[in-house]
């Protein structure tokens, strides 16, 4: 028997994050954390490096610095067919339409797949992005995700956002929207 949607424990985290984000007023807030019940299969140094990637994103987003954001994406970034140039356009459009962007990431799992130079970090995350509309002045939810997997790869000595693993599916599963920003 299927469980009701709200019986999933992390679903409430998403609701709380979204509600706090929308109530935040005019100041964008950023938060990246690991769930207390999170499963972490990497050493503390790697955890710190992964957290640093998302903290750098928070800083770049708060500053509206498109080049600093794009530096966090892998050269071979691919999210369901979207490449780095596509993500650059999405971020540029967001900065044109919104101010005081805020984001939240709650990691529930961090694992390594593969080894050596082929290693990929899979970060399972619940979170959101919102911003103040330059047109209406209202805080607008831009994106939200539940248990989405962010893929990171080692490039130039640092972890970078890679997109998703594998080929682009012809059709996304019902109820599954793409979340290319991270």
PDB file of C-alpha atoms in Angstrom:
ATOM      1  CA  UNK A   1       0.000   0.000   0.000  1.00  0.00           C
ATOM      2  CA  UNK A   2       1.333   3.441  -0.884  1.00  0.00           C
ATOM      3  CA  UNK A   3       2.110   5.867   1.914  1.00  0.00           C
ATOM      4  CA  UNK A   4       0.402   9.246   1.911  1.00  0.00           C
ATOM      5  CA  UNK A   5       2.686  11.972   0.582  1.00  0.00           C
ATOM      6  CA  UNK A   6       2.916  13.759   3.952  1.00  0.00           C
ATOM      7  CA  UNK A   7       4.002  10.626   5.833  1.00  0.00           C
ATOM      8  CA  UNK A   8       7.510  10.904   4.401  1.00  0.00           C
ATOM      9  CA  UNK A   9       9.601  12.520   7.184  1.00  0.00           C
ATOM     10  CA  UNK A  10      11.701  14.723   4.896  1.00  0.00           C
ATOM     11  CA  UNK A  11       8.610  16.096   3.143  1.00  0.00           C
ATOM     12  CA  UNK A  12       7.976  18.243   6.221  1.00  0.00           C
ATOM     13  CA  UNK A  13      11.526  19.592   5.966  1.00  0.00           C
ATOM     14  CA  UNK A  14      10.735  20.836   2.460  1.00  0.00           C
ATOM     15  CA  UNK A  15       7.499  22.441   3.639  1.00  0.00           C
ATOM     16  CA  UNK A  16       9.284  24.143   6.548  1.00  0.00           C
ATOM     17  CA  UNK A  17      12.118  25.363   4.306  1.00  0.00           C
ATOM     18  CA  UNK A  18       9.655  26.707   1.725  1.00  0.00           C
ATOM     19  CA  UNK A  19       7.487  28.410   4.360  1.00  0.00           C
ATOM     20  CA  UNK A  20      10.462  30.052   6.070  1.00  0.00           C
ATOM     21  CA  UNK A  21      11.810  31.170   2.730  1.00  0.00           C
ATOM     22  CA  UNK A  22       8.527  32.776   1.720  1.00  0.00           C
ATOM     23  CA  UNK A  23       8.157  34.480   5.103  1.00  0.00           C
ATOM     24  CA  UNK A  24      11.727  35.755   5.113  1.00  0.00           C
ATOM     25  CA  UNK A  25      10.697  39.193   3.867  1.00  0.00           C
ATOM     26  CA  UNK A  26      13.102  41.188   1.773  1.00  0.00           C
ATOM     27  CA  UNK A  27      16.407  39.673   2.822  1.00  0.00           C
ATOM     28  CA  UNK A  28      17.465  36.528   1.014  1.00  0.00           C
ATOM     29  CA  UNK A  29      18.694  33.808   3.329  1.00  0.00           C
ATOM     30  CA  UNK A  30      20.926  30.859   2.506  1.00  0.00           C
ATOM     31  CA  UNK A  31      21.384  27.678   4.445  1.00  0.00           C
ATOM     32  CA  UNK A  32      23.169  24.418   3.748  1.00  0.00           C
ATOM     33  CA  UNK A  33      23.133  21.644   6.308  1.00  0.00           C
ATOM     34  CA  UNK A  34      23.247  17.896   6.778  1.00  0.00           C
ATOM     35  CA  UNK A  35      20.172  16.262   8.280  1.00  0.00           C
ATOM     36  CA  UNK A  36      20.737  14.848  11.778  1.00  0.00           C
ATOM     37  CA  UNK A  37      19.587  11.488  10.422  1.00  0.00           C
ATOM     38  CA  UNK A  38      21.701  11.852   7.289  1.00  0.00           C
ATOM     39  CA  UNK A  39      23.840   9.033   5.920  1.00  0.00           C
ATOM     40  CA  UNK A  40      27.386  10.151   5.140  1.00  0.00           C
ATOM     41  CA  UNK A  41      29.757   7.693   3.454  1.00  0.00           C
ATOM     42  CA  UNK A  42      32.682  10.070   2.874  1.00  0.00           C
ATOM     43  CA  UNK A  43      35.417  11.401   5.153  1.00  0.00           C
ATOM     44  CA  UNK A  44      35.083  14.718   6.981  1.00  0.00           C
ATOM     45  CA  UNK A  45      37.491  16.478   4.609  1.00  0.00           C
ATOM     46  CA  UNK A  46      35.258  15.585   1.654  1.00  0.00           C
ATOM     47  CA  UNK A  47      32.137  16.635   3.591  1.00  0.00           C
ATOM     48  CA  UNK A  48      33.768  20.014   4.258  1.00  0.00           C
ATOM     49  CA  UNK A  49      34.710  20.374   0.581  1.00  0.00           C
ATOM     50  CA  UNK A  50      31.148  19.564  -0.542  1.00  0.00           C
ATOM     51  CA  UNK A  51      29.674  22.014   1.973  1.00  0.00           C
ATOM     52  CA  UNK A  52      32.169  24.602   0.720  1.00  0.00           C
ATOM     53  CA  UNK A  53      30.887  24.210  -2.864  1.00  0.00           C
ATOM     54  CA  UNK A  54      27.348  25.018  -1.737  1.00  0.00           C
ATOM     55  CA  UNK A  55      28.526  27.854   0.541  1.00  0.00           C
ATOM     56  CA  UNK A  56      30.420  29.346  -2.408  1.00  0.00           C
ATOM     57  CA  UNK A  57      27.193  29.091  -4.415  1.00  0.00           C
ATOM     58  CA  UNK A  58      25.313  30.896  -1.629  1.00  0.00           C
ATOM     59  CA  UNK A  59      27.886  33.700  -1.596  1.00  0.00           C
ATOM     60  CA  UNK A  60      27.912  34.039  -5.389  1.00  0.00           C
ATOM     61  CA  UNK A  61      24.107  34.019  -5.583  1.00  0.00           C
ATOM     62  CA  UNK A  62      23.816  36.641  -2.835  1.00  0.00           C
ATOM     63  CA  UNK A  63      26.279  38.822  -4.769  1.00  0.00           C
ATOM     64  CA  UNK A  64      24.583  38.147  -8.109  1.00  0.00           C
ATOM     65  CA  UNK A  65      27.970  37.034  -9.436  1.00  0.00           C
ATOM     66  CA  UNK A  66      27.225  34.902 -12.484  1.00  0.00           C
ATOM     67  CA  UNK A  67      30.877  34.046 -13.199  1.00  0.00           C
ATOM     68  CA  UNK A  68      31.476  32.801  -9.635  1.00  0.00           C
ATOM     69  CA  UNK A  69      28.362  30.639  -9.833  1.00  0.00           C
ATOM     70  CA  UNK A  70      29.387  29.175 -13.170  1.00  0.00           C
ATOM     71  CA  UNK A  71      32.865  28.366 -11.828  1.00  0.00           C
ATOM     72  CA  UNK A  72      31.149  25.816  -9.565  1.00  0.00           C
ATOM     73  CA  UNK A  73      29.813  23.803 -12.517  1.00  0.00           C
ATOM     74  CA  UNK A  74      31.918  21.089 -14.174  1.00  0.00           C
ATOM     75  CA  UNK A  75      33.098  21.680 -17.724  1.00  0.00           C
ATOM     76  CA  UNK A  76      31.132  18.617 -18.825  1.00  0.00           C
ATOM     77  CA  UNK A  77      28.001  19.648 -16.900  1.00  0.00           C
ATOM     78  CA  UNK A  78      24.933  17.825 -18.222  1.00  0.00           C
ATOM     79  CA  UNK A  79      21.539  17.820 -16.566  1.00  0.00           C
ATOM     80  CA  UNK A  80      18.991  16.007 -18.706  1.00  0.00           C
ATOM     81  CA  UNK A  81      20.554  17.564 -21.797  1.00  0.00           C
ATOM     82  CA  UNK A  82      21.107  21.048 -20.352  1.00  0.00           C
ATOM     83  CA  UNK A  83      24.735  22.165 -20.641  1.00  0.00           C
ATOM     84  CA  UNK A  84      26.758  24.917 -18.951  1.00  0.00           C
ATOM     85  CA  UNK A  85      25.604  27.546 -21.465  1.00  0.00           C
ATOM     86  CA  UNK A  86      21.972  26.698 -20.691  1.00  0.00           C
ATOM     87  CA  UNK A  87      22.534  27.027 -16.944  1.00  0.00           C
ATOM     88  CA  UNK A  88      24.339  30.345 -17.443  1.00  0.00           C
ATOM     89  CA  UNK A  89      21.260  31.675 -19.293  1.00  0.00           C
ATOM     90  CA  UNK A  90      18.923  30.410 -16.554  1.00  0.00           C
ATOM     91  CA  UNK A  91      20.967  32.136 -13.820  1.00  0.00           C
ATOM     92  CA  UNK A  92      21.279  35.343 -15.894  1.00  0.00           C
ATOM     93  CA  UNK A  93      17.498  35.405 -16.387  1.00  0.00           C
ATOM     94  CA  UNK A  94      16.937  34.809 -12.661  1.00  0.00           C
ATOM     95  CA  UNK A  95      19.189  37.747 -11.748  1.00  0.00           C
ATOM     96  CA  UNK A  96      17.304  39.947 -14.224  1.00  0.00           C
ATOM     97  CA  UNK A  97      13.877  39.011 -12.810  1.00  0.00           C
ATOM     98  CA  UNK A  98      14.599  38.646  -9.072  1.00  0.00           C
ATOM     99  CA  UNK A  99      16.640  40.205  -6.294  1.00  0.00           C
ATOM    100  CA  UNK A 100      17.587  38.902  -2.847  1.00  0.00           C
ATOM    101  CA  UNK A 101      17.666  35.303  -4.017  1.00  0.00           C
ATOM    102  CA  UNK A 102      17.692  32.803  -1.182  1.00  0.00           C
ATOM    103  CA  UNK A 103      18.248  29.095  -1.084  1.00  0.00           C
ATOM    104  CA  UNK A 104      18.255  26.200   1.317  1.00  0.00           C
ATOM    105  CA  UNK A 105      19.808  22.758   1.035  1.00  0.00           C
ATOM    106  CA  UNK A 106      19.327  19.919   3.537  1.00  0.00           C
ATOM    107  CA  UNK A 107      21.493  16.911   2.687  1.00  0.00           C
ATOM    108  CA  UNK A 108      20.166  13.503   3.729  1.00  0.00           C
ATOM    109  CA  UNK A 109      22.859  11.393   2.083  1.00  0.00           C
ATOM    110  CA  UNK A 110      26.399  11.889   0.775  1.00  0.00           C
ATOM    111  CA  UNK A 111      28.013   8.875  -0.910  1.00  0.00           C
ATOM    112  CA  UNK A 112      30.875   8.177  -3.295  1.00  0.00           C
ATOM    113  CA  UNK A 113      30.317   6.175  -6.466  1.00  0.00           C
ATOM    114  CA  UNK A 114      33.403   4.914  -8.280  1.00  0.00           C
ATOM    115  CA  UNK A 115      36.978   5.596  -7.287  1.00  0.00           C
ATOM    116  CA  UNK A 116      40.031   7.605  -8.202  1.00  0.00           C
ATOM    117  CA  UNK A 117      39.625  10.141 -10.986  1.00  0.00           C
ATOM    118  CA  UNK A 118      36.257   8.576 -11.907  1.00  0.00           C
ATOM    119  CA  UNK A 119      34.738   9.121  -8.454  1.00  0.00           C
ATOM    120  CA  UNK A 120      31.427  10.942  -8.280  1.00  0.00           C
ATOM    121  CA  UNK A 121      29.815  12.260  -5.116  1.00  0.00           C
ATOM    122  CA  UNK A 122      26.050  11.818  -4.916  1.00  0.00           C
ATOM    123  CA  UNK A 123      24.409  14.299  -2.550  1.00  0.00           C
ATOM    124  CA  UNK A 124      20.729  13.623  -1.843  1.00  0.00           C
ATOM    125  CA  UNK A 125      19.112  16.946  -1.061  1.00  0.00           C
ATOM    126  CA  UNK A 126      15.831  18.632  -0.201  1.00  0.00           C
ATOM    127  CA  UNK A 127      15.708  22.364  -0.727  1.00  0.00           C
ATOM    128  CA  UNK A 128      14.484  25.416  -2.554  1.00  0.00           C
ATOM    129  CA  UNK A 129      15.358  28.687  -4.253  1.00  0.00           C
ATOM    130  CA  UNK A 130      13.218  31.821  -3.960  1.00  0.00           C
ATOM    131  CA  UNK A 131      13.622  35.492  -4.721  1.00  0.00           C
ATOM    132  CA  UNK A 132      11.934  38.868  -4.602  1.00  0.00           C
ATOM    133  CA  UNK A 133      10.271  39.708  -7.887  1.00  0.00           C
ATOM    134  CA  UNK A 134      11.591  42.981  -9.307  1.00  0.00           C
ATOM    135  CA  UNK A 135       8.126  43.487 -10.796  1.00  0.00           C
ATOM    136  CA  UNK A 136       5.815  42.780  -7.858  1.00  0.00           C
ATOM    137  CA  UNK A 137       8.172  43.016  -4.882  1.00  0.00           C
ATOM    138  CA  UNK A 138       6.787  39.723  -3.596  1.00  0.00           C
ATOM    139  CA  UNK A 139       8.895  36.732  -2.584  1.00  0.00           C
ATOM    140  CA  UNK A 140       8.393  34.065  -5.235  1.00  0.00           C
ATOM    141  CA  UNK A 141       9.253  30.362  -5.010  1.00  0.00           C
ATOM    142  CA  UNK A 142      11.515  29.709  -8.002  1.00  0.00           C
ATOM    143  CA  UNK A 143      12.364  26.046  -7.499  1.00  0.00           C
ATOM    144  CA  UNK A 144      12.010  23.361  -4.856  1.00  0.00           C
ATOM    145  CA  UNK A 145      13.061  19.744  -4.717  1.00  0.00           C
ATOM    146  CA  UNK A 146      12.692  16.714  -2.467  1.00  0.00           C
ATOM    147  CA  UNK A 147      15.374  14.012  -2.307  1.00  0.00           C
ATOM    148  CA  UNK A 148      16.946  15.220  -5.560  1.00  0.00           C
ATOM    149  CA  UNK A 149      20.456  13.877  -6.174  1.00  0.00           C
ATOM    150  CA  UNK A 150      23.152  16.472  -6.905  1.00  0.00           C
ATOM    151  CA  UNK A 151      26.161  14.914  -8.660  1.00  0.00           C
ATOM    152  CA  UNK A 152      29.627  16.358  -8.098  1.00  0.00           C
ATOM    153  CA  UNK A 153      32.856  15.430  -9.832  1.00  0.00           C
ATOM    154  CA  UNK A 154      36.483  16.314  -9.159  1.00  0.00           C
ATOM    155  CA  UNK A 155      37.807  18.826 -11.695  1.00  0.00           C
ATOM    156  CA  UNK A 156      40.866  21.039 -11.373  1.00  0.00           C
ATOM    157  CA  UNK A 157      41.451  19.762  -7.836  1.00  0.00           C
ATOM    158  CA  UNK A 158      38.007  20.783  -6.527  1.00  0.00           C
ATOM    159  CA  UNK A 159      34.506  19.311  -6.477  1.00  0.00           C
ATOM    160  CA  UNK A 160      32.182  20.788  -9.104  1.00  0.00           C
ATOM    161  CA  UNK A 161      28.501  20.309  -9.846  1.00  0.00           C
ATOM    162  CA  UNK A 162      28.188  17.769 -12.642  1.00  0.00           C
ATOM    163  CA  UNK A 163      24.460  17.445 -13.269  1.00  0.00           C
ATOM    164  CA  UNK A 164      22.983  13.984 -13.472  1.00  0.00           C
ATOM    165  CA  UNK A 165      24.474  10.603 -14.220  1.00  0.00           C
ATOM    166  CA  UNK A 166      23.538   8.728 -17.344  1.00  0.00           C
ATOM    167  CA  UNK A 167      21.623   9.657 -20.438  1.00  0.00           C
ATOM    168  CA  UNK A 168      18.732  12.061 -20.609  1.00  0.00           C
ATOM    169  CA  UNK A 169      15.454  10.190 -20.169  1.00  0.00           C
ATOM    170  CA  UNK A 170      13.036  10.610 -23.059  1.00  0.00           C
ATOM    171  CA  UNK A 171      10.266  11.424 -20.606  1.00  0.00           C
ATOM    172  CA  UNK A 172      10.605  12.346 -16.940  1.00  0.00           C
ATOM    173  CA  UNK A 173       8.581  10.177 -14.547  1.00  0.00           C
ATOM    174  CA  UNK A 174       5.125  11.536 -13.681  1.00  0.00           C
ATOM    175  CA  UNK A 175       5.346  14.304 -11.093  1.00  0.00           C
ATOM    176  CA  UNK A 176       9.117  14.711 -11.543  1.00  0.00           C
ATOM    177  CA  UNK A 177      10.247  18.173 -12.630  1.00  0.00           C
ATOM    178  CA  UNK A 178      13.866  18.904 -13.571  1.00  0.00           C
ATOM    179  CA  UNK A 179      15.938  20.938 -11.092  1.00  0.00           C
ATOM    180  CA  UNK A 180      18.986  22.048 -13.061  1.00  0.00           C
ATOM    181  CA  UNK A 181      20.300  24.792 -10.795  1.00  0.00           C
ATOM    182  CA  UNK A 182      22.282  22.415  -8.586  1.00  0.00           C
TER     183      UNK A 182
END
